[in-house]
mmCIF file of C-alpha atoms and ligand atoms in Angstrom:
data_model
loop_
_atom_site.group_PDB
_atom_site.id
_atom_site.type_symbol
_atom_site.label_atom_id
_atom_site.label_comp_id
_atom_site.label_asym_id
_atom_site.label_seq_id
_atom_site.Cartn_x
_atom_site.Cartn_y
_atom_site.Cartn_z
ATOM 1 C CA MET A 1315 89.824 121.435 94.115
ATOM 2 C CA ILE A 1316 90.076 120.283 98.264
ATOM 3 C CA VAL A 1317 91.440 117.507 97.295
ATOM 4 C CA GLU A 1318 94.596 118.620 94.824
ATOM 5 C CA GLU A 1319 95.059 121.720 97.311
ATOM 6 C CA THR A 1320 95.888 119.567 100.231
ATOM 7 C CA ALA A 1321 97.993 117.154 97.979
ATOM 8 C CA GLN A 1322 99.964 119.655 97.021
ATOM 9 C CA LYS A 1323 100.611 121.011 100.891
ATOM 10 C CA ILE A 1324 101.060 117.560 101.854
ATOM 11 C CA ARG A 1325 103.893 117.285 99.027
ATOM 12 C CA THR A 1326 105.150 120.578 99.544
ATOM 13 C CA MET A 1327 105.495 119.577 103.186
ATOM 14 C CA GLU A 1328 103.194 122.703 103.960
ATOM 15 C CA ILE A 1329 101.613 120.235 105.894
ATOM 16 C CA ARG A 1330 103.968 117.426 106.713
ATOM 17 C CA GLY A 1331 103.824 115.327 109.720
ATOM 18 C CA ALA A 1332 102.125 111.965 109.643
ATOM 19 C CA GLY A 1333 99.400 112.858 112.814
ATOM 20 C CA ARG A 1334 98.764 116.040 110.382
ATOM 21 C CA ILE A 1335 99.154 114.557 106.777
ATOM 22 C CA ALA A 1336 96.098 112.029 107.889
ATOM 23 C CA ARG A 1337 93.935 114.543 109.619
ATOM 24 C CA ALA A 1338 93.959 116.058 106.842
ATOM 25 C CA ALA A 1339 93.936 114.211 104.287
ATOM 26 C CA ALA A 1340 90.626 112.648 105.947
ATOM 27 C CA GLN A 1341 89.243 116.145 106.014
ATOM 28 C CA ALA A 1342 89.981 117.250 102.490
ATOM 29 C CA LEU A 1343 87.730 113.646 101.748
ATOM 30 C CA LEU A 1344 85.360 114.790 104.119
ATOM 31 C CA GLU A 1345 85.065 117.923 102.300
ATOM 32 C CA TYR A 1346 85.066 116.636 98.587
ATOM 33 C CA SER A 1347 82.310 114.361 99.376
ATOM 34 C CA ARG A 1348 80.344 116.970 100.914
ATOM 35 C CA ASN A 1349 80.407 118.081 97.282
ATOM 36 C CA LEU A 1350 79.307 114.956 95.376
ATOM 37 C CA HIS A 1351 76.135 114.804 97.163
ATOM 38 C CA ASP A 1352 74.447 115.020 93.362
ATOM 39 C CA ARG A 1353 76.520 111.812 91.959
ATOM 40 C CA ASP A 1354 75.297 108.720 91.868
ATOM 41 C CA LEU A 1355 76.569 105.653 93.671
ATOM 42 C CA ALA A 1356 78.719 104.792 90.909
ATOM 43 C CA GLY A 1357 80.183 108.604 89.687
ATOM 44 C CA TYR A 1358 80.452 109.169 93.347
ATOM 45 C CA CYS A 1359 83.017 106.019 94.916
ATOM 46 C CA ARG A 1360 84.985 106.559 91.141
ATOM 47 C CA GLU A 1361 85.257 110.252 92.742
ATOM 48 C CA ILE A 1362 86.474 109.641 96.042
ATOM 49 C CA GLN A 1363 88.373 106.319 94.594
ATOM 50 C CA ARG A 1364 90.521 109.022 92.476
ATOM 51 C CA ALA A 1365 90.667 111.828 95.303
ATOM 52 C CA ALA A 1366 92.309 108.962 97.752
ATOM 53 C CA ASP A 1367 94.504 107.648 94.892
ATOM 54 C CA LEU A 1368 95.369 111.126 95.020
ATOM 55 C CA LEU A 1369 96.051 111.743 98.197
ATOM 56 C CA VAL A 1370 98.250 108.630 99.443
ATOM 57 C CA SER A 1371 100.675 109.205 95.886
ATOM 58 C CA THR A 1372 102.263 112.569 97.596
ATOM 59 C CA ARG A 1373 104.322 111.272 100.129
ATOM 60 C CA PRO A 1374 105.104 107.509 100.252
ATOM 61 C CA THR A 1375 106.647 106.965 104.341
ATOM 62 C CA ALA A 1376 103.892 108.284 106.770
ATOM 63 C CA VAL A 1377 101.723 104.666 107.073
ATOM 64 C CA SER A 1378 99.543 106.558 108.687
ATOM 65 C CA LEU A 1379 98.340 108.272 105.158
ATOM 66 C CA PRO A 1380 97.083 105.428 103.930
ATOM 67 C CA ASN A 1381 95.981 104.073 106.945
ATOM 68 C CA ALA A 1382 93.413 106.832 107.671
ATOM 69 C CA ILE A 1383 92.098 107.299 103.801
ATOM 70 C CA ASN A 1384 91.656 103.458 103.868
ATOM 71 C CA LEU A 1385 89.487 103.395 107.284
ATOM 72 C CA VAL A 1386 87.474 106.170 105.456
ATOM 73 C CA ILE A 1387 87.117 104.715 102.059
ATOM 74 C CA LYS A 1388 87.415 101.079 102.445
ATOM 75 C CA PRO A 1389 83.640 100.591 103.980
ATOM 76 C CA LEU A 1390 82.446 102.363 100.658
ATOM 77 C CA MET A 1391 82.628 98.856 98.702
ATOM 78 C CA ASN A 1392 79.788 97.376 101.028
ATOM 79 C CA GLU A 1393 77.539 100.787 100.193
ATOM 80 C CA SER A 1394 74.593 100.539 97.599
ATOM 81 C CA VAL A 1395 72.394 103.491 98.607
ATOM 82 C CA VAL A 1396 74.271 107.072 97.502
ATOM 83 C CA GLU A 1397 73.144 108.917 100.476
ATOM 84 C CA VAL A 1398 73.990 106.125 103.178
ATOM 85 C CA ALA A 1399 77.539 106.021 101.418
ATOM 86 C CA TRP A 1400 77.991 110.062 101.785
ATOM 87 C CA LYS A 1401 76.798 110.064 105.484
ATOM 88 C CA ASN A 1402 79.250 107.259 106.318
ATOM 89 C CA LEU A 1403 81.804 108.262 104.613
ATOM 90 C CA GLU A 1404 81.614 111.963 106.229
ATOM 91 C CA GLU A 1405 81.246 110.309 109.606
ATOM 92 C CA ARG A 1406 84.095 108.298 109.317
ATOM 93 C CA ALA A 1407 86.335 110.458 108.265
ATOM 94 C CA SER A 1408 85.553 113.123 110.913
ATOM 95 C CA GLY A 1409 85.465 110.364 113.801
ATOM 96 C CA PHE A 1410 89.410 109.900 112.148
ATOM 97 C CA ILE A 1411 89.807 113.698 112.514
ATOM 98 C CA LYS A 1412 88.067 113.025 116.440
ATOM 99 C CA ARG A 1413 89.909 109.961 117.464
ATOM 100 C CA SER A 1414 93.339 111.171 115.986
ATOM 101 C CA GLU A 1415 93.356 114.364 118.219
ATOM 102 C CA ASP A 1416 92.463 112.566 120.943
ATOM 103 C CA ALA A 1417 94.764 110.335 120.630
ATOM 104 C CA VAL A 1418 97.479 112.698 120.876
ATOM 105 C CA SER A 1419 96.222 113.859 124.438
ATOM 106 C CA ILE A 1420 96.267 110.289 125.636
ATOM 107 C CA ILE A 1421 99.699 109.740 124.598
ATOM 108 C CA GLY A 1422 100.813 113.291 125.882
ATOM 109 C CA ALA A 1423 99.434 111.814 129.081
ATOM 110 C CA LEU A 1424 100.925 108.260 128.988
ATOM 111 C CA GLY A 1425 104.070 109.204 127.943
ATOM 112 C CA ALA A 1426 104.534 112.099 130.785
ATOM 113 C CA ARG A 1427 104.631 109.428 133.261
ATOM 114 C CA ASN A 1428 107.828 108.525 131.662
ATOM 115 C CA ILE A 1429 108.977 111.446 132.074
ATOM 116 C CA ARG A 1430 110.705 112.265 135.916
ATOM 117 C CA ASP A 1431 111.080 115.604 137.499
ATOM 118 C CA GLY A 1432 114.363 116.474 136.490
ATOM 119 C CA ASP A 1433 114.697 115.000 133.299
ATOM 120 C CA ILE A 1434 116.659 116.018 130.609
ATOM 121 C CA ILE A 1435 115.096 114.808 127.121
ATOM 122 C CA LEU A 1436 116.476 115.037 123.592
ATOM 123 C CA THR A 1437 113.685 115.342 120.585
ATOM 124 C CA HIS A 1438 114.540 114.850 116.861
ATOM 125 C CA CYS A 1439 112.233 116.812 114.160
ATOM 126 C CA ASN A 1440 108.799 117.859 115.229
ATOM 127 C CA SER A 1441 105.901 115.418 116.532
ATOM 128 C CA GLU A 1442 102.745 116.517 117.688
ATOM 129 C CA ALA A 1443 102.867 113.061 119.746
ATOM 130 C CA ALA A 1444 106.534 113.648 121.229
ATOM 131 C CA LEU A 1445 105.894 116.869 121.930
ATOM 132 C CA ALA A 1446 102.285 116.382 124.004
ATOM 133 C CA CYS A 1447 104.592 113.900 126.287
ATOM 134 C CA ILE A 1448 106.927 116.801 127.087
ATOM 135 C CA LEU A 1449 104.663 119.210 127.195
ATOM 136 C CA ASN A 1450 101.780 117.304 129.293
ATOM 137 C CA ALA A 1451 105.108 116.991 131.867
ATOM 138 C CA HIS A 1452 105.689 120.174 132.045
ATOM 139 C CA GLN A 1453 102.024 121.233 132.949
ATOM 140 C CA GLN A 1454 101.998 118.972 135.283
ATOM 141 C CA GLY A 1455 105.124 121.263 137.117
ATOM 142 C CA MET A 1456 108.021 118.873 136.509
ATOM 143 C CA ASN A 1457 111.159 121.063 136.153
ATOM 144 C CA ILE A 1458 112.193 119.983 132.928
ATOM 145 C CA GLU A 1459 115.052 120.686 130.078
ATOM 146 C CA VAL A 1460 114.737 119.947 126.486
ATOM 147 C CA TYR A 1461 117.614 118.916 123.714
ATOM 148 C CA ALA A 1462 115.581 119.793 120.213
ATOM 149 C CA THR A 1463 118.172 119.445 117.221
ATOM 150 C CA GLU A 1464 117.880 121.545 113.982
ATOM 151 C CA VAL A 1465 116.907 118.851 111.352
ATOM 152 C CA ARG A 1466 118.469 119.231 108.124
ATOM 153 C CA PRO A 1467 117.740 120.041 105.786
ATOM 154 C CA ARG A 1468 114.159 121.828 106.336
ATOM 155 C CA ASN A 1469 114.831 122.648 109.589
ATOM 156 C CA GLN A 1470 112.139 121.302 111.401
ATOM 157 C CA GLY A 1471 113.457 121.720 114.465
ATOM 158 C CA HIS A 1472 112.605 125.313 114.155
ATOM 159 C CA ILE A 1473 108.966 124.733 115.079
ATOM 160 C CA THR A 1474 109.720 122.580 117.839
ATOM 161 C CA ILE A 1475 111.966 125.300 119.444
ATOM 162 C CA LYS A 1476 109.105 127.758 119.068
ATOM 163 C CA THR A 1477 106.362 125.383 120.911
ATOM 164 C CA LEU A 1478 108.876 124.758 123.790
ATOM 165 C CA SER A 1479 109.862 127.971 124.284
ATOM 166 C CA ASP A 1480 106.227 129.379 124.139
ATOM 167 C CA ALA A 1481 105.503 126.323 126.679
ATOM 168 C CA GLY A 1482 108.096 128.137 128.965
ATOM 169 C CA ILE A 1483 110.286 125.237 128.767
ATOM 170 C CA LYS A 1484 114.080 125.736 128.749
ATOM 171 C CA THR A 1485 115.896 124.281 125.390
ATOM 172 C CA ASN A 1486 119.375 123.793 124.094
ATOM 173 C CA PHE A 1487 118.965 123.675 120.262
ATOM 174 C CA ILE A 1488 121.774 121.272 118.735
ATOM 175 C CA VAL A 1489 122.818 120.808 115.460
ATOM 176 C CA ASP A 1490 121.723 117.099 114.745
ATOM 177 C CA SER A 1491 125.480 116.077 114.472
ATOM 178 C CA ALA A 1492 125.357 117.260 118.140
ATOM 179 C CA ALA A 1493 123.493 114.819 119.415
ATOM 180 C CA ARG A 1494 125.515 112.069 120.433
ATOM 181 C CA HIS A 1495 128.076 114.457 121.658
ATOM 182 C CA PHE A 1496 125.408 115.860 123.879
ATOM 183 C CA MET A 1497 123.915 111.982 125.040
ATOM 184 C CA LYS A 1498 125.760 112.033 128.327
ATOM 185 C CA GLU A 1499 123.485 114.955 129.716
ATOM 186 C CA VAL A 1500 120.302 113.747 128.590
ATOM 187 C CA ASP A 1501 118.127 111.046 130.485
ATOM 188 C CA LEU A 1502 115.806 110.012 128.008
ATOM 189 C CA CYS A 1503 114.773 110.369 124.370
ATOM 190 C CA ILE A 1504 111.515 111.103 123.306
ATOM 191 C CA THR A 1505 110.727 111.063 119.008
ATOM 192 C CA GLY A 1506 107.597 110.118 117.283
ATOM 193 C CA ALA A 1507 106.930 107.870 113.990
ATOM 194 C CA ASP A 1508 106.299 107.846 110.650
ATOM 195 C CA ALA A 1509 105.885 104.246 110.706
ATOM 196 C CA ILE A 1510 105.871 101.221 112.603
ATOM 197 C CA THR A 1511 106.760 97.730 111.588
ATOM 198 C CA VAL A 1512 105.414 94.244 112.416
ATOM 199 C CA ASN A 1513 108.962 93.372 114.008
ATOM 200 C CA GLY A 1514 108.864 96.533 115.762
ATOM 201 C CA SER A 1515 111.003 99.026 113.429
ATOM 202 C CA VAL A 1516 110.483 102.161 113.581
ATOM 203 C CA ILE A 1517 110.924 104.462 110.661
ATOM 204 C CA ASN A 1518 110.904 108.465 111.475
ATOM 205 C CA LYS A 1519 112.986 111.499 110.321
ATOM 206 C CA ILE A 1520 116.788 110.559 108.765
ATOM 207 C CA GLY A 1521 119.054 110.653 112.102
ATOM 208 C CA THR A 1522 116.368 109.241 114.259
ATOM 209 C CA SER A 1523 118.796 105.758 114.031
ATOM 210 C CA GLN A 1524 121.812 107.785 114.971
ATOM 211 C CA ILE A 1525 120.147 109.056 117.688
ATOM 212 C CA ALA A 1526 119.095 106.219 118.769
ATOM 213 C CA LEU A 1527 121.947 104.588 118.579
ATOM 214 C CA ALA A 1528 124.098 106.982 120.589
ATOM 215 C CA ALA A 1529 120.948 106.520 123.323
ATOM 216 C CA HIS A 1530 121.620 102.680 123.582
ATOM 217 C CA GLU A 1531 125.481 103.394 123.746
ATOM 218 C CA SER A 1532 125.218 105.971 126.887
ATOM 219 C CA ARG A 1533 121.980 103.766 128.162
ATOM 220 C CA VAL A 1534 119.494 106.613 127.880
ATOM 221 C CA SER A 1535 116.113 105.269 127.501
ATOM 222 C CA PHE A 1536 115.235 105.883 123.649
ATOM 223 C CA ILE A 1537 110.766 106.071 123.302
ATOM 224 C CA VAL A 1538 108.469 106.635 120.776
ATOM 225 C CA ALA A 1539 105.305 108.420 120.562
ATOM 226 C CA ALA A 1540 102.948 107.210 118.091
ATOM 227 C CA GLU A 1541 99.423 106.774 117.205
ATOM 228 C CA THR A 1542 98.662 103.280 116.572
ATOM 229 C CA TYR A 1543 97.683 104.700 113.331
ATOM 230 C CA LYS A 1544 101.402 104.573 112.115
ATOM 231 C CA PHE A 1545 101.798 100.664 112.857
ATOM 232 C CA ALA A 1546 101.927 99.137 109.002
ATOM 233 C CA PRO A 1547 99.574 96.146 108.994
ATOM 234 C CA ARG A 1548 100.695 95.593 105.519
ATOM 235 C CA THR A 1549 104.514 94.517 107.304
ATOM 236 C CA ILE A 1550 102.933 91.709 108.360
ATOM 237 C CA LEU A 1551 102.903 90.184 104.674
ATOM 238 C CA GLY A 1552 106.869 90.700 104.854
ATOM 239 C CA GLU A 1553 106.529 94.256 102.545
ATOM 240 C CA ARG A 1554 108.798 97.253 103.627
ATOM 241 C CA ILE A 1555 108.128 100.718 104.051
ATOM 242 C CA LEU A 1556 109.157 102.982 101.354
ATOM 243 C CA ILE A 1557 111.468 105.630 102.151
ATOM 244 C CA GLU A 1558 110.994 108.558 100.636
ATOM 245 C CA GLU A 1559 113.889 110.547 99.287
ATOM 246 C CA ARG A 1560 113.414 114.506 98.089
ATOM 247 C CA THR A 1561 115.176 116.824 95.607
ATOM 248 C CA PRO A 1562 118.676 117.439 96.349
ATOM 249 C CA ASP A 1563 117.593 120.914 95.714
ATOM 250 C CA GLU A 1564 116.711 120.948 99.457
ATOM 251 C CA ILE A 1565 120.195 120.072 100.533
ATOM 252 C CA LEU A 1566 122.517 121.840 97.462
ATOM 253 C CA PRO A 1567 121.324 124.193 95.128
ATOM 254 C CA PRO A 1568 121.581 122.809 91.626
ATOM 255 C CA GLU A 1569 124.172 126.188 90.396
ATOM 256 C CA MET A 1570 126.615 124.651 93.218
ATOM 257 C CA ARG A 1571 126.120 120.982 91.635
ATOM 258 C CA SER A 1572 126.557 121.835 88.420
ATOM 259 C CA GLU A 1573 130.107 122.485 89.193
ATOM 260 C CA LEU A 1574 130.471 119.198 90.872
ATOM 261 C CA ARG A 1575 130.280 116.589 88.161
ATOM 262 C CA ASN A 1576 131.165 113.716 90.169
ATOM 263 C CA VAL A 1577 129.448 114.227 93.088
ATOM 264 C CA THR A 1578 125.580 112.918 93.760
ATOM 265 C CA VAL A 1579 123.358 114.222 96.933
ATOM 266 C CA ARG A 1580 121.454 111.920 98.278
ATOM 267 C CA ASN A 1581 118.419 113.175 100.467
ATOM 268 C CA PRO A 1582 116.370 110.212 102.148
ATOM 269 C CA THR A 1583 113.961 111.831 104.303
ATOM 270 C CA PHE A 1584 113.813 109.196 107.335
ATOM 271 C CA ASP A 1585 115.307 106.577 108.591
ATOM 272 C CA VAL A 1586 114.741 102.884 110.294
ATOM 273 C CA THR A 1587 115.791 102.291 113.646
ATOM 274 C CA PRO A 1588 115.526 98.782 114.809
ATOM 275 C CA ALA A 1589 113.436 97.601 117.886
ATOM 276 C CA ASP A 1590 116.975 96.736 120.020
ATOM 277 C CA TYR A 1591 117.123 100.200 119.602
ATOM 278 C CA VAL A 1592 113.711 101.429 121.579
ATOM 279 C CA ASP A 1593 112.904 100.865 125.202
ATOM 280 C CA LEU A 1594 108.682 101.600 124.549
ATOM 281 C CA ILE A 1595 106.218 102.826 122.135
ATOM 282 C CA ILE A 1596 103.414 105.403 123.652
ATOM 283 C CA THR A 1597 100.110 104.768 121.956
ATOM 284 C CA GLU A 1598 96.573 105.514 122.869
ATOM 285 C CA ALA A 1599 95.891 102.408 123.479
ATOM 286 C CA GLY A 1600 98.650 101.993 125.941
ATOM 287 C CA VAL A 1601 102.553 101.636 126.762
ATOM 288 C CA TYR A 1602 104.215 98.439 124.137
ATOM 289 C CA PRO A 1603 107.616 97.152 124.052
ATOM 290 C CA PRO A 1604 108.436 97.559 120.192
ATOM 291 C CA GLU A 1605 107.923 93.523 120.030
ATOM 292 C CA MET A 1606 104.669 93.674 120.702
ATOM 293 C CA ALA A 1607 103.952 95.602 117.303
ATOM 294 C CA TYR A 1608 102.367 92.470 115.936
ATOM 295 C CA THR A 1609 99.811 92.597 118.659
ATOM 296 C CA VAL A 1610 98.970 96.327 118.339
ATOM 297 C CA ILE A 1611 98.448 96.135 114.367
ATOM 298 C CA LYS A 1612 95.912 92.771 114.765
ATOM 299 C CA GLU A 1613 93.998 93.813 118.078
ATOM 300 C CA GLN A 1614 94.153 97.779 118.009
ATOM 301 C CA LEU A 1615 93.754 98.444 114.179
ATOM 302 C CA ASN A 1616 91.736 95.027 114.118
ATOM 303 C CA TRP A 1617 93.439 94.276 110.280
ATOM 304 C CA ASP A 1618 92.416 91.249 109.009
ATOM 305 C CA ASN A 1619 93.599 89.340 106.040
ATOM 306 C CA ALA A 1620 91.228 91.138 103.852
ATOM 307 C CA ASP A 1621 92.260 94.119 104.995
ATOM 308 C CA LEU A 1622 95.561 93.116 103.527
ATOM 309 C CA SER A 1623 94.766 92.810 100.138
ATOM 310 C CA THR A 1624 94.041 96.405 99.285
ATOM 311 C CA ASP A 1625 96.024 98.517 96.704
ATOM 312 C CA TYR A 1626 97.511 101.218 98.991
ATOM 313 C CA PRO A 1627 101.317 100.593 98.539
ATOM 314 C CA TYR A 1628 102.692 101.297 101.707
ATOM 315 C CA CYS A 1629 106.318 99.728 101.687
ATOM 316 C CA GLU A 1630 109.908 98.834 100.563
ATOM 317 C CA GLU A 1631 113.142 99.543 102.249
ATOM 318 C CA GLU A 1632 115.877 97.915 104.391
HETATM 319 C C1 RUB B 3081 108.052 114.093 110.440
HETATM 320 C C2 RUB B 3081 108.611 113.619 111.222
HETATM 321 C C3 RUB B 3081 107.900 112.894 112.809
HETATM 322 C C4 RUB B 3081 107.004 112.019 112.443
HETATM 323 C C5 RUB B 3081 105.535 112.154 113.322
HETATM 324 O O1 RUB B 3081 108.675 114.267 108.854
HETATM 325 O O2 RUB B 3081 109.596 112.926 111.302
HETATM 326 O O3 RUB B 3081 108.291 112.703 114.188
HETATM 327 O O4 RUB B 3081 105.959 112.348 111.690
HETATM 328 O O5 RUB B 3081 105.142 113.364 114.012
HETATM 329 P P1 RUB B 3081 108.749 115.157 108.006
HETATM 330 P P2 RUB B 3081 103.617 113.332 114.555
HETATM 331 O O6 RUB B 3081 108.607 116.613 108.461
HETATM 332 O O7 RUB B 3081 109.237 114.882 107.319
HETATM 333 O O8 RUB B 3081 106.996 114.763 107.616
HETATM 334 O O9 RUB B 3081 104.004 112.899 115.829
HETATM 335 O O10 RUB B 3081 103.435 114.935 114.232
HETATM 336 O O11 RUB B 3081 102.370 112.893 113.598
#
């Protein structure tokens, strides 16, 4: 039940944002595991695998989701005693949740070092990690101002401006297409990431790449705040990140579409910003140029080739 409920909430975006999705999946596995203490090892593993498959199928782009699930369930393969299996799984799940929360605050502190007093910052979508940097700078007493985009079609910008406003940060709310118009007033762009590939490309909310391009044109720094579990190990094998395309209903209601017989509505949720347009990636393990993505995957995620053979499909696109 908990797994189905969480899966549904992720699918409908009641739970959204790559970090929150990952933590919710780990929490669902933890709670589900507690309900399975009466099973034998084979039955327990079967149920956990089924739950993991369901959770990982909910949204295809945020690599945090399969990374978190893999971390929690993969060592199950080596267990031979069911009590040890569920104890270890539950510890790994709660450990992941704690580390993920800690990572966001470390990123906030490191990110704030890249912000100067008086900076005007542009952010896009609603990223906990990106907001942590902005909030940390504000808490240190820096006088900063933010441009926050609306984020069509799901309006995640509304969540962002509420957080910024509640914190007492001067905020300008703009439509997505106004980002380039205002870029001349901006000192720094900060966004989050749903996935980062081995060549340093950043996959984030649709519109991010246009903002990065406009920032590049205006020589404005573009930095990405992302926990290390947003890096995509399987891109080492040349796999690409699958870009989620959601229902056209989010953009144009079916009754309007039915009158437009020659119109196809396309609704990609994320886009790819090439490494050339990214200055820095702020992680909990330090601040990296995008060119060092391979090092992060190898050294921080500790993924080896065996891990790359897992079934979770991370990829496809561009
Ligand atoms: C959310 C989004 C966020 C990243 C990073 O998209 O693009 O920028 O997930 O967020 P959606 P965080 O609303 O479609 O899930 O830093 O919170 O993990």
